[in-house]
Short mmCIF file of C-alpha atoms and ligand atoms in Angstrom, two decimals:
data_model
loop_
_atom_site.label_atom_id
_atom_site.label_comp_id
_atom_site.label_asym_id
_atom_site.label_seq_id
_atom_site.Cartn_x
_atom_site.Cartn_y
_atom_site.Cartn_z
CA LYS A 1 22.36 -3.39 -3.53
CA LEU A 2 19.61 -4.14 -6.00
CA GLY A 3 18.22 -6.83 -3.70
CA VAL A 4 17.83 -4.44 -0.77
CA ILE A 5 16.34 -1.72 -2.96
CA LEU A 6 13.83 -4.15 -4.43
CA ALA A 7 12.93 -5.69 -1.10
CA SER A 8 12.44 -2.21 0.40
CA ALA A 9 10.43 -1.12 -2.61
CA GLY A 10 8.44 -4.35 -2.28
CA SER A 11 7.64 -3.41 1.30
CA ALA A 12 6.82 0.19 0.40
CA VAL A 13 4.74 -0.44 -2.72
CA GLY A 14 1.45 -2.12 -1.85
CA LEU A 15 -2.12 -1.32 -0.94
CA GLY A 16 -0.93 2.02 0.42
CA ASN A 17 -0.15 3.15 -3.11
CA ILE A 18 -2.87 1.52 -5.14
CA TRP A 19 -5.77 1.49 -2.71
CA ARG A 20 -5.09 4.15 -0.04
CA PHE A 21 -3.41 6.99 -1.95
CA PRO A 22 -6.18 7.46 -4.54
CA TYR A 23 -8.98 7.50 -1.96
CA GLU A 24 -7.09 9.85 0.34
CA THR A 25 -6.48 12.12 -2.65
CA GLY A 26 -10.17 11.86 -3.59
CA ASN A 27 -11.24 12.64 -0.03
CA HIS A 28 -9.11 15.78 0.00
CA GLY A 29 -10.19 17.15 -3.33
CA GLY A 30 -7.30 16.07 -5.54
CA ALA A 31 -4.15 17.93 -6.38
CA ALA A 32 -3.80 20.02 -3.20
CA PHE A 33 -3.29 16.77 -1.31
CA ILE A 34 -0.69 15.58 -3.82
CA LEU A 35 1.28 18.83 -3.54
CA ILE A 36 1.36 18.69 0.24
CA TYR A 37 2.23 14.99 0.09
CA LEU A 38 5.23 15.73 -2.15
CA GLY A 39 6.39 18.41 0.30
CA CYS A 40 6.13 15.87 3.14
CA ILE A 41 8.15 13.34 1.15
CA LEU A 42 11.00 15.82 0.80
CA LEU A 43 10.91 17.14 4.35
CA LEU A 44 10.00 13.95 6.21
CA GLY A 45 10.11 10.87 4.03
CA LEU A 46 13.69 11.19 2.79
CA PRO A 47 15.29 12.00 6.16
CA ILE A 48 13.31 9.37 8.07
CA MET A 49 14.07 6.55 5.67
CA ILE A 50 17.74 7.51 5.49
CA ALA A 51 17.82 7.61 9.30
CA GLU A 52 16.29 4.15 9.58
CA PHE A 53 18.75 2.68 7.09
CA LEU A 54 21.62 4.33 8.97
CA ILE A 55 20.42 3.01 12.34
CA GLY A 56 20.19 -0.48 10.85
CA ARG A 57 23.49 -0.37 9.01
CA HIS A 58 25.37 1.09 11.95
CA SER A 59 23.93 -1.23 14.60
CA GLN A 60 23.79 -4.34 12.40
CA ALA A 61 20.64 -5.28 14.30
CA ASN A 62 16.86 -5.51 13.99
CA THR A 63 14.48 -3.01 15.56
CA ALA A 64 14.22 -4.75 18.90
CA ARG A 65 17.98 -4.52 19.40
CA ALA A 66 19.15 -1.57 17.30
CA TYR A 67 18.17 1.27 19.65
CA GLN A 68 19.43 -0.64 22.66
CA LYS A 69 22.75 -1.23 20.99
CA LEU A 70 23.22 2.38 19.90
CA ALA A 71 21.90 3.96 23.10
CA PRO A 72 22.20 1.40 25.89
CA GLY A 73 20.33 2.08 29.11
CA THR A 74 18.20 4.89 27.62
CA HIS A 75 14.52 5.05 26.79
CA TRP A 76 15.20 5.04 23.02
CA ARG A 77 14.44 1.35 23.01
CA TRP A 78 10.77 2.31 23.36
CA VAL A 79 10.89 3.90 19.92
CA GLY A 80 11.81 0.51 18.51
CA ARG A 81 9.12 -1.26 20.51
CA MET A 82 6.42 1.20 19.48
CA GLY A 83 7.44 0.63 15.87
CA VAL A 84 6.86 -3.10 16.20
CA LEU A 85 3.48 -2.44 17.84
CA ALA A 86 2.51 0.00 15.06
CA GLY A 87 3.41 -2.60 12.42
CA PHE A 88 1.34 -5.19 14.25
CA LEU A 89 -1.73 -2.93 14.42
CA ILE A 90 -1.40 -1.96 10.78
CA LEU A 91 -1.02 -5.57 9.67
CA SER A 92 -4.25 -6.48 11.45
CA TYR A 93 -6.30 -4.31 9.12
CA TYR A 94 -3.98 -4.43 6.13
CA ALA A 95 -4.74 -8.14 5.86
CA VAL A 96 -8.48 -7.38 5.78
CA VAL A 97 -8.15 -5.11 2.74
CA ALA A 98 -5.70 -7.55 1.13
CA GLY A 99 -8.42 -10.18 1.62
CA TRP A 100 -10.82 -7.96 -0.34
CA THR A 101 -8.41 -8.07 -3.30
CA LEU A 102 -8.53 -11.89 -3.18
CA GLU A 103 -12.33 -11.77 -3.38
CA TYR A 104 -12.08 -9.46 -6.38
CA ILE A 105 -9.77 -11.86 -8.21
CA LEU A 106 -12.58 -14.38 -7.93
CA GLU A 107 -15.20 -11.82 -8.96
CA ALA A 108 -13.20 -10.93 -12.05
CA ALA A 109 -12.61 -14.58 -12.89
CA THR A 110 -16.28 -15.49 -12.63
CA ASN A 111 -17.20 -12.61 -14.91
CA GLY A 112 -18.84 -10.84 -11.98
CA PHE A 113 -18.29 -7.34 -13.39
CA SER A 114 -20.07 -7.73 -16.71
CA GLY A 115 -23.78 -7.52 -15.92
CA LYS A 116 -23.69 -4.82 -13.24
CA THR A 117 -25.04 -1.29 -13.37
CA SER A 118 -23.11 1.59 -11.85
CA GLY A 119 -25.12 1.48 -8.61
CA GLU A 120 -24.78 -2.27 -8.30
CA PHE A 121 -20.99 -2.03 -8.12
CA ILE A 122 -21.40 0.07 -4.99
CA THR A 123 -24.03 -2.11 -3.32
CA SER A 124 -22.17 -5.31 -4.08
CA PHE A 125 -18.99 -3.92 -2.47
CA GLN A 126 -20.99 -2.78 0.57
CA GLN A 127 -22.74 -6.11 0.89
CA PHE A 128 -19.52 -8.03 0.57
CA SER A 129 -17.47 -5.92 2.99
CA SER A 130 -20.16 -5.98 5.68
CA ASN A 131 -20.89 -9.69 5.31
CA PRO A 132 -19.91 -11.42 8.56
CA TRP A 133 -18.19 -14.38 6.90
CA ARG A 134 -16.66 -13.86 3.50
CA PRO A 135 -14.16 -11.10 4.36
CA VAL A 136 -13.09 -13.07 7.43
CA ILE A 137 -12.38 -16.15 5.35
CA TRP A 138 -10.29 -14.10 2.90
CA LEU A 139 -8.52 -12.41 5.82
CA ILE A 140 -7.52 -15.81 7.19
CA ALA A 141 -6.41 -16.96 3.74
CA PHE A 142 -4.22 -13.89 3.30
CA LEU A 143 -2.70 -14.19 6.77
CA LEU A 144 -1.90 -17.84 6.13
CA ILE A 145 -0.10 -16.99 2.87
CA THR A 146 2.00 -14.42 4.75
CA HIS A 147 2.47 -16.91 7.59
CA PHE A 148 3.91 -19.65 5.40
CA ILE A 149 6.29 -17.34 3.61
CA ILE A 150 7.64 -16.15 6.98
CA VAL A 151 7.95 -19.67 8.35
CA LYS A 152 9.94 -20.72 5.29
CA GLY A 153 12.24 -17.72 5.67
CA VAL A 154 11.96 -14.64 3.52
CA GLU A 155 15.32 -14.03 1.90
CA LYS A 156 15.28 -15.81 -1.45
CA GLY A 157 11.58 -16.04 -2.14
CA ILE A 158 10.69 -12.44 -1.54
CA GLU A 159 13.55 -11.02 -3.52
CA LYS A 160 12.70 -13.09 -6.59
CA PHE A 161 9.03 -12.39 -6.14
CA SER A 162 9.64 -8.62 -6.01
CA LYS A 163 11.88 -8.67 -9.07
CA PHE A 164 9.08 -10.23 -11.09
CA ILE A 165 5.97 -8.49 -9.85
CA MET A 166 7.23 -4.91 -9.56
CA PRO A 167 7.75 -4.45 -13.31
CA VAL A 168 4.53 -6.30 -14.21
CA LEU A 169 2.52 -4.25 -11.74
CA LEU A 170 4.02 -1.04 -13.11
CA ILE A 171 3.18 -1.96 -16.70
CA MET A 172 -0.40 -2.82 -15.72
CA VAL A 173 -0.91 0.38 -13.79
CA ILE A 174 0.39 2.44 -16.73
CA GLY A 175 -1.76 0.52 -19.22
CA ILE A 176 -4.96 0.85 -17.16
CA ALA A 177 -4.18 4.53 -16.49
CA ILE A 178 -3.97 5.20 -20.23
CA PHE A 179 -7.26 3.35 -20.78
CA SER A 180 -8.93 5.37 -18.00
CA LEU A 181 -7.95 8.57 -19.77
CA THR A 182 -9.82 7.45 -22.90
CA LEU A 183 -13.11 6.85 -21.04
CA LYS A 184 -16.13 8.98 -21.89
CA THR A 185 -19.83 9.12 -20.90
CA THR A 186 -22.74 11.25 -21.96
CA LEU A 187 -25.20 12.09 -19.20
CA ASP A 188 -28.98 12.31 -19.64
CA ASP A 189 -28.81 16.09 -19.89
CA GLY A 190 -26.26 15.83 -22.69
CA THR A 191 -23.17 16.76 -20.67
CA VAL A 192 -20.12 14.79 -21.68
CA ARG A 193 -17.62 13.65 -19.05
CA THR A 194 -14.19 12.49 -20.22
CA GLY A 195 -11.18 10.89 -18.62
CA LEU A 196 -9.05 13.89 -19.53
CA GLN A 197 -11.38 16.20 -17.60
CA GLY A 198 -10.96 13.80 -14.69
CA LEU A 199 -7.20 14.07 -15.03
CA LYS A 200 -7.52 17.84 -14.73
CA VAL A 201 -9.47 17.44 -11.49
CA TYR A 202 -6.69 15.17 -10.24
CA MET A 203 -3.82 17.45 -11.22
CA LYS A 204 -5.08 20.99 -10.82
CA PRO A 205 -5.02 22.16 -7.21
CA ASP A 206 -8.31 23.67 -6.12
CA LEU A 207 -7.42 26.01 -3.31
CA THR A 208 -10.83 27.60 -2.88
CA GLY A 209 -12.19 27.17 0.59
CA ILE A 210 -8.87 26.09 2.08
CA THR A 211 -8.62 27.43 5.61
CA VAL A 212 -5.72 27.09 8.02
CA GLY A 213 -7.56 24.30 9.85
CA ARG A 214 -8.23 22.45 6.64
CA PHE A 215 -4.62 22.88 5.52
CA LEU A 216 -3.39 21.41 8.79
CA GLN A 217 -5.83 18.50 8.50
CA ILE A 218 -4.66 17.72 4.95
CA THR A 219 -1.04 17.94 6.10
CA LEU A 220 -1.71 15.52 8.94
CA ASP A 221 -3.42 13.09 6.58
CA ALA A 222 -0.59 13.45 4.06
CA MET A 223 1.88 12.57 6.81
CA SER A 224 -0.16 9.51 7.81
CA GLN A 225 -0.16 8.45 4.19
CA LEU A 226 3.59 8.94 4.00
CA PHE A 227 4.45 6.79 7.03
CA PHE A 228 2.08 4.10 5.83
CA SER A 229 3.23 4.13 2.24
CA LEU A 230 6.96 4.21 2.88
CA SER A 231 6.77 1.53 5.61
CA VAL A 232 8.76 3.78 7.94
CA SER A 233 8.70 3.90 11.74
CA MET A 234 7.85 0.23 11.88
CA GLY A 235 11.35 -1.10 12.15
CA ILE A 236 11.28 -2.61 8.69
CA MET A 237 13.80 -0.28 7.11
CA ILE A 238 16.08 -0.68 10.15
CA THR A 239 16.18 -4.43 9.58
CA TYR A 240 16.73 -3.98 5.84
CA GLY A 241 19.37 -1.31 6.56
CA SER A 242 21.38 -3.88 8.48
CA TYR A 243 21.85 -5.76 5.19
CA VAL A 244 23.17 -2.72 3.30
CA LYS A 245 26.93 -2.69 2.73
CA LYS A 246 29.05 0.22 3.92
CA ASP A 247 29.91 1.45 0.43
CA VAL A 248 26.30 1.85 -0.75
CA ASP A 249 25.22 5.47 -1.20
CA LEU A 250 22.16 5.63 1.05
CA ASN A 251 20.96 8.99 -0.27
CA LYS A 252 20.78 7.56 -3.74
CA ALA A 253 19.21 4.24 -2.71
CA VAL A 254 16.54 5.93 -0.60
CA SER A 255 15.77 8.46 -3.35
CA GLN A 256 15.25 5.59 -5.79
CA ILE A 257 12.89 3.77 -3.41
CA GLU A 258 10.87 6.92 -2.74
CA ILE A 259 10.64 7.86 -6.41
CA MET A 260 9.36 4.37 -7.17
CA ASP A 261 6.86 4.46 -4.32
CA THR A 262 5.54 7.93 -5.11
CA GLY A 263 5.50 7.17 -8.84
CA VAL A 264 3.29 4.11 -8.39
CA ALA A 265 0.94 6.01 -6.05
CA PHE A 266 0.63 8.87 -8.50
CA LEU A 267 -0.08 6.53 -11.41
CA ALA A 268 -2.64 4.62 -9.35
CA GLY A 269 -4.41 7.95 -8.98
CA VAL A 270 -4.36 8.47 -12.76
CA MET A 271 -5.82 5.00 -13.13
CA ILE A 272 -8.64 5.51 -10.62
CA ILE A 273 -9.61 9.20 -10.34
CA PRO A 274 -10.44 9.94 -14.02
CA ALA A 275 -12.57 6.76 -14.06
CA VAL A 276 -14.40 7.85 -10.90
CA PHE A 277 -14.99 11.25 -12.46
CA VAL A 278 -16.38 9.78 -15.70
CA PHE A 279 -18.71 7.28 -14.02
CA SER A 280 -19.74 9.12 -10.85
CA GLY A 281 -18.69 12.78 -11.16
CA LEU A 282 -17.04 14.75 -8.40
CA ASP A 283 -19.33 13.23 -5.76
CA GLY A 284 -17.85 9.79 -6.37
CA MET A 285 -14.37 10.96 -5.35
CA SER A 286 -15.04 10.88 -1.63
CA ALA A 287 -16.15 7.23 -1.63
CA GLY A 288 -13.40 6.36 0.88
CA PRO A 289 -11.92 2.87 1.24
CA GLY A 290 -14.32 1.39 -1.34
CA LEU A 291 -13.05 3.67 -4.12
CA MET A 292 -10.75 1.19 -5.84
CA PHE A 293 -13.15 -1.72 -5.45
CA VAL A 294 -15.99 0.21 -7.01
CA SER A 295 -14.34 2.28 -9.73
CA LEU A 296 -11.85 -0.19 -11.19
CA PRO A 297 -14.41 -2.95 -11.84
CA LYS A 298 -16.34 -0.33 -13.84
CA VAL A 299 -13.21 0.32 -15.91
CA PHE A 300 -12.74 -3.41 -16.46
CA LYS A 301 -16.36 -3.70 -17.52
CA ALA A 302 -15.84 -0.88 -20.01
CA MET A 303 -12.95 -2.85 -21.53
CA GLY A 304 -15.37 -5.54 -22.66
CA GLU A 305 -14.09 -9.10 -22.94
CA ALA A 306 -10.44 -8.13 -22.45
CA GLY A 307 -11.49 -6.59 -19.13
CA VAL A 308 -12.06 -10.03 -17.60
CA LEU A 309 -8.42 -10.99 -18.07
CA VAL A 310 -7.11 -7.53 -17.19
CA GLY A 311 -9.26 -7.60 -14.03
CA ILE A 312 -7.96 -10.99 -12.94
CA VAL A 313 -4.32 -10.12 -13.56
CA PHE A 314 -4.68 -6.70 -11.95
CA PHE A 315 -6.19 -7.90 -8.67
CA LEU A 316 -3.68 -10.76 -8.64
CA MET A 317 -0.80 -8.30 -8.95
CA VAL A 318 -2.24 -6.07 -6.23
CA SER A 319 -2.53 -9.01 -3.88
CA PHE A 320 1.08 -9.98 -4.66
CA ALA A 321 2.15 -6.42 -3.90
CA ALA A 322 0.22 -6.67 -0.64
CA VAL A 323 2.03 -9.92 0.21
CA THR A 324 5.50 -8.36 -0.25
CA SER A 325 4.38 -5.62 2.17
CA SER A 326 2.68 -7.83 4.75
CA VAL A 327 5.65 -10.17 4.79
CA SER A 328 7.99 -7.28 5.64
CA VAL A 329 5.83 -6.22 8.59
CA MET A 330 5.37 -9.74 9.89
CA GLU A 331 9.10 -10.39 9.54
CA ALA A 332 9.88 -7.31 11.64
CA ILE A 333 7.46 -8.49 14.33
CA VAL A 334 8.60 -12.12 14.32
CA SER A 335 12.32 -11.35 14.28
CA SER A 336 11.85 -8.99 17.22
CA MET A 337 9.90 -11.65 19.11
CA MET A 338 12.59 -14.23 18.43
CA ASP A 339 15.19 -11.81 19.71
CA LYS A 340 13.29 -10.68 22.77
CA PHE A 341 11.47 -13.78 23.96
CA HIS A 342 13.82 -16.42 22.54
CA VAL A 343 11.02 -18.25 20.74
CA SER A 344 11.61 -20.21 17.53
CA ARG A 345 10.71 -18.69 14.15
CA LYS A 346 7.78 -21.07 13.85
CA LYS A 347 6.38 -20.31 17.29
CA GLY A 348 6.84 -16.56 16.84
CA THR A 349 4.99 -16.67 13.53
CA ILE A 350 2.13 -18.75 14.93
CA LEU A 351 1.69 -16.32 17.82
CA THR A 352 1.75 -13.30 15.51
CA THR A 353 -0.72 -14.81 13.07
CA LEU A 354 -3.08 -15.82 15.87
N1 PFF B 401 3.91 0.35 2.69
C1 PFF B 401 2.90 -0.61 2.46
C2 PFF B 401 1.94 -0.10 1.44
O1 PFF B 401 2.04 1.05 1.06
O2 PFF B 401 1.07 -0.84 1.06
C3 PFF B 401 2.08 -0.95 3.64
C4 PFF B 401 2.79 -1.20 4.88
C5 PFF B 401 3.78 -2.12 4.92
C6 PFF B 401 2.43 -0.49 5.96
C7 PFF B 401 4.43 -2.30 6.08
C8 PFF B 401 3.07 -0.67 7.11
C9 PFF B 401 4.08 -1.56 7.16
F1 PFF B 401 4.74 -1.74 8.30
#
C-alpha cells in the first residue's frame, strides 16, 4: 500500500507544486486562488482520483485497455486515448522546465547567484530561457534520464527513489519557507518590507475587483492546476490503481495523496511568495513561469555562503521530483504503446523520447 501511495505521490508532487502553483497563485492575486483551488480539490480532485484508481483496480489494466475492458465496443476508449495524448503533450513542455532546473543546479554550484543584483536575476533568466541552445541541451539531458529509467523498468528504482526524496524535499521546502519569512528589506523611501507581510498577501483573500468573469477565469485556471498537479486524466492513476489490492481503502489512500500534494504546493507558495514580495513588491508576483527561477536564487543569495549549498541541494531535489513525475507520464505512454502496437519496451521508449 505504501509503495503505491508513494509512487502516486511521486507522480503528483513535482514541478506542478513547486514551480507552477506559486506562479499561478501570484498571477491571480494570492489567497483567492488558493481558496478556489481547495474547493476544486474537494469537488473534483478527490472524486476523479478515486474514479481512476477504481477503474484501474477493477479492470486490472493500463489506460489503453481499461476503458475497452470495462465498456467494450463503446466510445469510452477514446477517453483513455485522449489521456495518453494529454500526458504526451504535457511531457513535451514539462521536460523543458525540468531542464531549467538542471541549469540552475549548475548555476548554484558555480556560485552564480552571489554577485547579481535584483534586476540581473531577471535578465539572466530571460537570456537563458530564450537562448536557442542551452535549454535544448538540458531538455535532451532530462529526457534521456527519463528514457533510461523507463527502459530499465520503473518498479524498484522509482519506489526507492520516491521514499528517499519525498521526505528530503519536504524538509527543504519547510526550511526555506521559514527562512523566507524572516527576510526584510528597506526601500529608498524608508518603507520596510518583510516576509511576514508577504505571507499576509499570500494568505488573505483580496476580493476587491472580483467580477463574475474573473471568478470563472480563476476557477478554470484552478481546475487546470488541479489536473496538472494531481496527474489525473492522463491514465497514470489508472495504471497505478491496477496495482492496488482489493482490501485497500481507496478513500483514505487518495485523501493522503491529495493532502501531501496540496501541502507541498501550499508550502512552496510560502517559500516563494513572501520572498517575491520582499524583493520585488506586489508587481513581482505576476512574473509568470520565471517566478521560481528569479525569486529563489535571490533567497539563496540572501543566505550568504550557506545559500550555495542550499541552492544546489534544492534544485537537485526539484529535478528529482520532476523525474518521478516525468517517469510516470512516460510509463503510461510507453505501456499503452506496447499494448496497442505490440512494440518492445525499448522501441516504445525510443519512439516516445524522439
Ligand atoms: N503532477 C506533476 C507535477 O505536479 O509536477 C506533473 C505531471 C505529471 C503532469 C504527470 C502530468 C502528468 F501526466
